[in-house]
Short mmCIF file of N, CA and C in Angstrom, two decimals:
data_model
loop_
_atom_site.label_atom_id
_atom_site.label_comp_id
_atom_site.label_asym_id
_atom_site.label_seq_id
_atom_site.Cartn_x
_atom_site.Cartn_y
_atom_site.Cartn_z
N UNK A 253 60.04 -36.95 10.44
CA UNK A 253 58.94 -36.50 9.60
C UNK A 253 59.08 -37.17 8.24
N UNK A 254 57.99 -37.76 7.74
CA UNK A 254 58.23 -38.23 6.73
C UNK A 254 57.92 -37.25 5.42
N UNK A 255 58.18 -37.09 4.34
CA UNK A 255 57.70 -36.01 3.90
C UNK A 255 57.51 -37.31 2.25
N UNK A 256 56.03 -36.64 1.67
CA UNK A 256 56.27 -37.15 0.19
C UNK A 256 56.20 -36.26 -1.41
N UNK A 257 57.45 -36.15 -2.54
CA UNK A 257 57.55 -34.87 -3.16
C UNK A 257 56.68 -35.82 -4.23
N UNK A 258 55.09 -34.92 -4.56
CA UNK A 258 54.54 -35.56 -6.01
C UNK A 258 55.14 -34.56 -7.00
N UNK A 259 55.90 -35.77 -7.27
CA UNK A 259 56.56 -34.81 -8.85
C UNK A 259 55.59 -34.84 -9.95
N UNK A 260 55.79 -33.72 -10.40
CA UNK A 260 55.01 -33.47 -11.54
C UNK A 260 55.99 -32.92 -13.26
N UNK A 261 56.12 -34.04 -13.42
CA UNK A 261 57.09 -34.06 -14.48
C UNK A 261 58.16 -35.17 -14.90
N UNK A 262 58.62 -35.90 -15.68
CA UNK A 262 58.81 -36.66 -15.73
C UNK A 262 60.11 -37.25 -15.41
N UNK A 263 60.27 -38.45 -14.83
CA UNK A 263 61.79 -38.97 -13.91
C UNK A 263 62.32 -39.69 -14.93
N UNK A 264 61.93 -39.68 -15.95
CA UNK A 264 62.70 -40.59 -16.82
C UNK A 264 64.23 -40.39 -17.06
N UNK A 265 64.60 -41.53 -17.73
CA UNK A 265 66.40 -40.74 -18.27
C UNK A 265 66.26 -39.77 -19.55
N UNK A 266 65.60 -40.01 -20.29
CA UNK A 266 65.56 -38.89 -21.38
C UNK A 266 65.54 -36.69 -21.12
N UNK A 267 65.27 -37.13 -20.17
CA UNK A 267 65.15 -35.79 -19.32
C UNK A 267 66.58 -35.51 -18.69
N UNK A 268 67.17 -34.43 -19.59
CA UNK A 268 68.98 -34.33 -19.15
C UNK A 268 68.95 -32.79 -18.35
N UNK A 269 68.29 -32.37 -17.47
CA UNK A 269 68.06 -30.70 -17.20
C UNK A 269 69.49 -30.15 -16.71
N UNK A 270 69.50 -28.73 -16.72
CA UNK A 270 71.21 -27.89 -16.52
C UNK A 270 71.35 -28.54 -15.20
N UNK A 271 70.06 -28.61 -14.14
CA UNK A 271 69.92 -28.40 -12.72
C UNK A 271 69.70 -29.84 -12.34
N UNK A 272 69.96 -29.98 -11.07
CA UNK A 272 69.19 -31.27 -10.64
C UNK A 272 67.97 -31.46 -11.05
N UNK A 273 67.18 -33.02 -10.89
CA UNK A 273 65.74 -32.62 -10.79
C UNK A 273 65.25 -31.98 -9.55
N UNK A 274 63.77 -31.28 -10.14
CA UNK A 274 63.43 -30.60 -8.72
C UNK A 274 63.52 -31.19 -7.60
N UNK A 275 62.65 -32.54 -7.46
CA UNK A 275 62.35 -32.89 -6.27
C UNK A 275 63.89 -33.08 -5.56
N UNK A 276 64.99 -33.08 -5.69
CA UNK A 276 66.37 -33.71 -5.28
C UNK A 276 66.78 -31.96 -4.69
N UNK A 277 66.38 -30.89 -5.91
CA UNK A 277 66.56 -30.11 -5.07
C UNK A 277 66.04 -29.32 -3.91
N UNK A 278 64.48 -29.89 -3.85
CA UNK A 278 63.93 -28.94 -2.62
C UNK A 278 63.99 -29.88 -2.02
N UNK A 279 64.56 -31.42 -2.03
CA UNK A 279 65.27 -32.35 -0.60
C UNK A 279 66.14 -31.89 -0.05
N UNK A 280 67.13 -31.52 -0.65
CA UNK A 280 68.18 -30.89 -0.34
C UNK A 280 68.20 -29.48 0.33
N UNK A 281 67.29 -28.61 -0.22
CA UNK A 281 67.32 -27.43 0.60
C UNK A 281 66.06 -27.43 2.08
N UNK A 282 65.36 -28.35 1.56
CA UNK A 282 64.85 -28.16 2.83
C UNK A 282 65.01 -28.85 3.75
N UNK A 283 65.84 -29.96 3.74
CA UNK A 283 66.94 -30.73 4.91
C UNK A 283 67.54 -30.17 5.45
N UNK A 284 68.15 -28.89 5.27
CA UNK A 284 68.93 -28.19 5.52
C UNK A 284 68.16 -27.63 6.77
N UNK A 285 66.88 -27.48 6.90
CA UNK A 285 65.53 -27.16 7.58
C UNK A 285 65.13 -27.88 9.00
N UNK A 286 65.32 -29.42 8.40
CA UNK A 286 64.58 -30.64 8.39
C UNK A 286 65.31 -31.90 8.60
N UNK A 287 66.73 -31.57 9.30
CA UNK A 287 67.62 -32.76 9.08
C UNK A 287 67.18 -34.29 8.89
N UNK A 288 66.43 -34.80 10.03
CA UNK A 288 65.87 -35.59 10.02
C UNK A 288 64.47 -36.66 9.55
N UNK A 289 64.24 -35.01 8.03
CA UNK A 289 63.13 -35.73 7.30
C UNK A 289 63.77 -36.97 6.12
N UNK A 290 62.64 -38.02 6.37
CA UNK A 290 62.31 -38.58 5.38
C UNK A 290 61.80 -38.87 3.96
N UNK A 291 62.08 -38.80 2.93
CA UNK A 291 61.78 -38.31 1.37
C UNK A 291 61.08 -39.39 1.02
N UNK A 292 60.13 -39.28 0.17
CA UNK A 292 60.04 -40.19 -1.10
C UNK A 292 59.31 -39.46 -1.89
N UNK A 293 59.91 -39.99 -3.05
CA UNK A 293 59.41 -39.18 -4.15
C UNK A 293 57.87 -39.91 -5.39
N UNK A 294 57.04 -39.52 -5.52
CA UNK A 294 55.95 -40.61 -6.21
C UNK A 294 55.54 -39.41 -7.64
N UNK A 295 55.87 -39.94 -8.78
CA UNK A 295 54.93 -39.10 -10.18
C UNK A 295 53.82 -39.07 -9.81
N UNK A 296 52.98 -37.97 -9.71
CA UNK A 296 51.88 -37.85 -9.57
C UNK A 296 51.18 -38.18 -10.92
N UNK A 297 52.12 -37.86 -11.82
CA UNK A 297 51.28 -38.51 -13.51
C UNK A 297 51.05 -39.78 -13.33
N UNK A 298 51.97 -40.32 -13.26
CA UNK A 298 52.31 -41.84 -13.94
C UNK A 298 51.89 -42.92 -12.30
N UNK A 299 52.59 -42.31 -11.23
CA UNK A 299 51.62 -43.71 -10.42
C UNK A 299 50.52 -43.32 -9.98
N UNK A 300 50.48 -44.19 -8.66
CA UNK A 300 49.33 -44.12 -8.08
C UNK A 300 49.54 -43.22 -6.51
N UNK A 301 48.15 -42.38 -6.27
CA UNK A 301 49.01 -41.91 -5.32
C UNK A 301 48.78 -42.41 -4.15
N UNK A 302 49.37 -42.26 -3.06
CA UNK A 302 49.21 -42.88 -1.48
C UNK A 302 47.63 -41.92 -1.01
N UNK A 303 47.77 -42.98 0.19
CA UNK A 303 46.38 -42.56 1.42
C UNK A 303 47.33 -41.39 1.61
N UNK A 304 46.36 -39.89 1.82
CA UNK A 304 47.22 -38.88 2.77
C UNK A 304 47.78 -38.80 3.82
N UNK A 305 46.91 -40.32 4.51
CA UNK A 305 47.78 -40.24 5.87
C UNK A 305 49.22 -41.03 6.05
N UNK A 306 49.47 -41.97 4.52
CA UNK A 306 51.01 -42.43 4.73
C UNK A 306 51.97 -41.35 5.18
N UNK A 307 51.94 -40.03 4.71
CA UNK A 307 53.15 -38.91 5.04
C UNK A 307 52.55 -37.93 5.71
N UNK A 308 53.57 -37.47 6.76
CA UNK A 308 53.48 -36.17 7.38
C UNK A 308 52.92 -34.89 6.25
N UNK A 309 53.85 -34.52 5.15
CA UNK A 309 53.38 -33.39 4.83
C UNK A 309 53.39 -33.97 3.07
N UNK A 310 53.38 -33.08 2.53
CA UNK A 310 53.75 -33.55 0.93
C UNK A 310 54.24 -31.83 0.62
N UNK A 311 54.87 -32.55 -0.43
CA UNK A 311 55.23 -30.61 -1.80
C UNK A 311 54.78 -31.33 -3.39
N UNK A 312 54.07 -30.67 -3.88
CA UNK A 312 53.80 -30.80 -5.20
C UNK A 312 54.44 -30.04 -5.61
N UNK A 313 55.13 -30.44 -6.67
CA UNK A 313 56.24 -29.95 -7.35
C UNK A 313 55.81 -29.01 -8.66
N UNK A 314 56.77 -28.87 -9.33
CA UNK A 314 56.53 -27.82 -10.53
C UNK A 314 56.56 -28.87 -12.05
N UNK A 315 55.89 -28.54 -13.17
CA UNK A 315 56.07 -29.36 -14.27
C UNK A 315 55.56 -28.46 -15.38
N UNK A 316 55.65 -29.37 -16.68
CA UNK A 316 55.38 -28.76 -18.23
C UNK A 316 53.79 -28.31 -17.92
N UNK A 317 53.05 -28.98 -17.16
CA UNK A 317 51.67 -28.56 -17.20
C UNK A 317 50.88 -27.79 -17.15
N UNK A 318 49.85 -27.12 -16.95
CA UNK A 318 48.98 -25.74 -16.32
C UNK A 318 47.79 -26.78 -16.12
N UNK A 319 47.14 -26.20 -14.97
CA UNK A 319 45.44 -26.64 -14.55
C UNK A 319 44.17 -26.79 -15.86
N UNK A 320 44.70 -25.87 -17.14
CA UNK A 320 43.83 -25.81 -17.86
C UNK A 320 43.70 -26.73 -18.98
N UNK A 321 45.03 -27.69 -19.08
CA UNK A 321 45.09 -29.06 -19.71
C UNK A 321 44.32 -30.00 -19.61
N UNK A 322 43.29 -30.76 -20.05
CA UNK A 322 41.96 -31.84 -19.34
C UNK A 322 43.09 -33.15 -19.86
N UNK A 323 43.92 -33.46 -18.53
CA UNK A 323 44.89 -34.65 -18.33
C UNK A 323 44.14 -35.61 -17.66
N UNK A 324 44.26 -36.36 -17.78
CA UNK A 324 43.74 -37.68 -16.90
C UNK A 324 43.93 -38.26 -15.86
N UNK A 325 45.40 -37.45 -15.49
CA UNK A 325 45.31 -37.63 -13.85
C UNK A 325 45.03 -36.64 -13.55
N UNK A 326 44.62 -35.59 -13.50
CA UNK A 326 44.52 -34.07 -12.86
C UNK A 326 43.57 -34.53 -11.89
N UNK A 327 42.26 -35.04 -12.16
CA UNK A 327 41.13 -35.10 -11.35
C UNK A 327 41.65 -35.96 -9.97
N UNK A 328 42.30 -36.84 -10.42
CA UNK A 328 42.62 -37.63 -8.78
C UNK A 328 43.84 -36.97 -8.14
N UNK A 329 44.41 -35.61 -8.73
CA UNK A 329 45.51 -35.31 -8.04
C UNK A 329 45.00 -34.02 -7.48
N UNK A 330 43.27 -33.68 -7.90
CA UNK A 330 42.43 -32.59 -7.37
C UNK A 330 41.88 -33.07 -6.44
N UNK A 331 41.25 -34.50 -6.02
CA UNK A 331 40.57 -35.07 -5.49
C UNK A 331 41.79 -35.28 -4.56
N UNK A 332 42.83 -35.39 -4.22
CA UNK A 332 43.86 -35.77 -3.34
C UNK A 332 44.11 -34.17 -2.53
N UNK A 333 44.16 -33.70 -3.37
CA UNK A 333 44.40 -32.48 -2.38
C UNK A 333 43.65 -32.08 -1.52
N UNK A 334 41.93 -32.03 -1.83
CA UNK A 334 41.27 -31.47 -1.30
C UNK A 334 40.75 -32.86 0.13
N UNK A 335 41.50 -33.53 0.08
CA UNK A 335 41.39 -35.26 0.49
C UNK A 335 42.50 -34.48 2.04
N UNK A 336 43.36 -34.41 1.54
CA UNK A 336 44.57 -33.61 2.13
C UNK A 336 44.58 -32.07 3.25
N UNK A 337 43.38 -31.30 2.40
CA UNK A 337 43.03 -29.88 3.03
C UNK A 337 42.05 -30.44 4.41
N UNK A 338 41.16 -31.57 4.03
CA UNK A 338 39.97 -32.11 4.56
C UNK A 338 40.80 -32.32 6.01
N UNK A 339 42.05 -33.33 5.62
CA UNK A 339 42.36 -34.04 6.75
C UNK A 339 43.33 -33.05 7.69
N UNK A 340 43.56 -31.69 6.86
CA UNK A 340 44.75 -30.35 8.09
C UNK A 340 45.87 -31.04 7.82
N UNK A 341 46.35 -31.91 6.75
CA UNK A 341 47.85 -32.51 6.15
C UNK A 341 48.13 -31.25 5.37
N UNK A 342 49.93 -30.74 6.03
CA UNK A 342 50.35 -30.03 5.73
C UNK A 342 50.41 -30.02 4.12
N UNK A 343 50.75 -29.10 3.03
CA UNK A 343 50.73 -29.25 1.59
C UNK A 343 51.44 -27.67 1.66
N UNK A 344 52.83 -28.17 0.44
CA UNK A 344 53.34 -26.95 -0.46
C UNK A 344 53.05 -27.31 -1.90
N UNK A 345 52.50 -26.45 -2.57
CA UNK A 345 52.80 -26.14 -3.82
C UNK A 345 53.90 -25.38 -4.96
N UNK A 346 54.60 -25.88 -5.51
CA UNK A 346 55.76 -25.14 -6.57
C UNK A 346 55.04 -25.00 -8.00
N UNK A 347 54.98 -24.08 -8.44
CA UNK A 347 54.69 -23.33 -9.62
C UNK A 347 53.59 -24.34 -10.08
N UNK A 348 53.44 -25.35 -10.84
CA UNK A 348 51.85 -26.26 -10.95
C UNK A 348 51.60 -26.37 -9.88
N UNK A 349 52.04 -26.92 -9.15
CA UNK A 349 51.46 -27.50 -7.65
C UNK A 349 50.71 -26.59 -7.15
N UNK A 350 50.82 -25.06 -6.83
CA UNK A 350 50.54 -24.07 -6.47
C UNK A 350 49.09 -23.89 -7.15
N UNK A 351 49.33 -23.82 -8.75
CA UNK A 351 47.94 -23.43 -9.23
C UNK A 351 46.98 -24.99 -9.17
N UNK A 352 47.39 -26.20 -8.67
CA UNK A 352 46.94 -27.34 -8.67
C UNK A 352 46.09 -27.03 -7.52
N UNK A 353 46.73 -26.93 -6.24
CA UNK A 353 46.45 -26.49 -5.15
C UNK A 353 44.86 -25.43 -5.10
N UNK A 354 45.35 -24.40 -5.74
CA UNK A 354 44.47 -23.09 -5.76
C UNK A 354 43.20 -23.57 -6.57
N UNK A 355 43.14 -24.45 -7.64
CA UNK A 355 42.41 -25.06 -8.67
C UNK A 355 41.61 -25.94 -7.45
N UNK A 356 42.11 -26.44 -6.92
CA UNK A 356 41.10 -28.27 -6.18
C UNK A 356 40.79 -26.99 -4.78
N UNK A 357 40.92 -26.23 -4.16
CA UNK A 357 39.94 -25.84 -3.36
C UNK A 357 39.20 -24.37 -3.54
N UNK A 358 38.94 -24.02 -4.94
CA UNK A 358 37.82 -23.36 -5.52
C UNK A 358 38.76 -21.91 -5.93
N UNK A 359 40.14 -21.75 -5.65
CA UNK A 359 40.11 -20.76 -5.97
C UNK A 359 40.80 -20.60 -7.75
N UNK A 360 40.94 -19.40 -8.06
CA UNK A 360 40.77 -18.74 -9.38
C UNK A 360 41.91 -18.97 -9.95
N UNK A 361 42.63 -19.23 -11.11
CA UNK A 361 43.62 -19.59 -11.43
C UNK A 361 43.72 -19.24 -13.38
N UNK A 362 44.52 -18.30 -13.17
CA UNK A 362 44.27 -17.33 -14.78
C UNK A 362 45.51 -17.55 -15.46
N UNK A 363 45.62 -17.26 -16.58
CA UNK A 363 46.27 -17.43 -17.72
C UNK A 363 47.39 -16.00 -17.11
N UNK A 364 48.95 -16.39 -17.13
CA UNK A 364 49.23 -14.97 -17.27
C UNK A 364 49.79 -14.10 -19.17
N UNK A 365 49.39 -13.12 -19.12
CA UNK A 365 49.54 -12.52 -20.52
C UNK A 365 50.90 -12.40 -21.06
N UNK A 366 51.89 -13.06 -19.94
CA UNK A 366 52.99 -12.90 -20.21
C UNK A 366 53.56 -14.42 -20.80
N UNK A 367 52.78 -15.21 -20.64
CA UNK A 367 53.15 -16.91 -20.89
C UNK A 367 53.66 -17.79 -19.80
N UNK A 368 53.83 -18.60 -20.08
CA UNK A 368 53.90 -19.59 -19.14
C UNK A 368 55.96 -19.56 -18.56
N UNK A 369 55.73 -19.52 -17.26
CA UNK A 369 56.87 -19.44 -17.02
C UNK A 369 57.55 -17.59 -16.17
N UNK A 370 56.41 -17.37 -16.63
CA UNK A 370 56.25 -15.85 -16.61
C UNK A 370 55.93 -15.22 -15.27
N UNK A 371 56.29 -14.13 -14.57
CA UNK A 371 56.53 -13.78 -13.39
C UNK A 371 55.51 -12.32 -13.35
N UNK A 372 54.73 -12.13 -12.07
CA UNK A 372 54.16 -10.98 -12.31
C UNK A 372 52.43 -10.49 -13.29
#
């Protein structure tokens, strides 16, 4: 299975986090799953993204962002998903990804009163 993680957040070296980066860690745990999947990882900011049908499934990852930012890639990474739902290509979402997800096929996606990061 090939799987592809659009990270959403940046791979640079300036970025020193406590933790791995995400995408390294939901490779890792979901191999554990998946022995025999295949990874690659693509910025959904910064490149370009693939036809949906290069990979079996994808995970959009988690980042600094929210849906309610007017970014300049958002629209082709809305237009990809729903590109994605169209074609029955599997899709996970992690914390943006999720409200990215919920955002590109019509559903509702609110501010929580607790801030960003915030549970509940």
């Amino acid at each position: 299975m090939n799987i592809c993680i659009l990270h959403i957040g940046d791979l640079g070296p300036q970025d020193k986090p406590k933790h791995p980066p995400s995408p390294e860690r939901f490779r890792v745990g979901i191999s554990r799953h998946l022995a025999d999947a295949r990874w690659t990882v693509i910025s959904a900011v910064r490149d370009h993204l693939p036809a949906p049908s290069d990979f079996d499934a994808y995970l959009i990852t988690g980042g600094k962002y929210s849906v309610f930012e007017q970014l300049d890639w958002q629209d082709r990474l809305f237009d990809f998903i729903q590109a994605l739902h169209r074609a029955e290509i599997p899709l996970v979402g992690i914390c943006y990804g999720h409200q990215a997800i919920a955002h590109a096929l019509g559903g509702a996606v609110v501010r929580s009163e607790k801030g960003c990061g915030a549970w509940g």
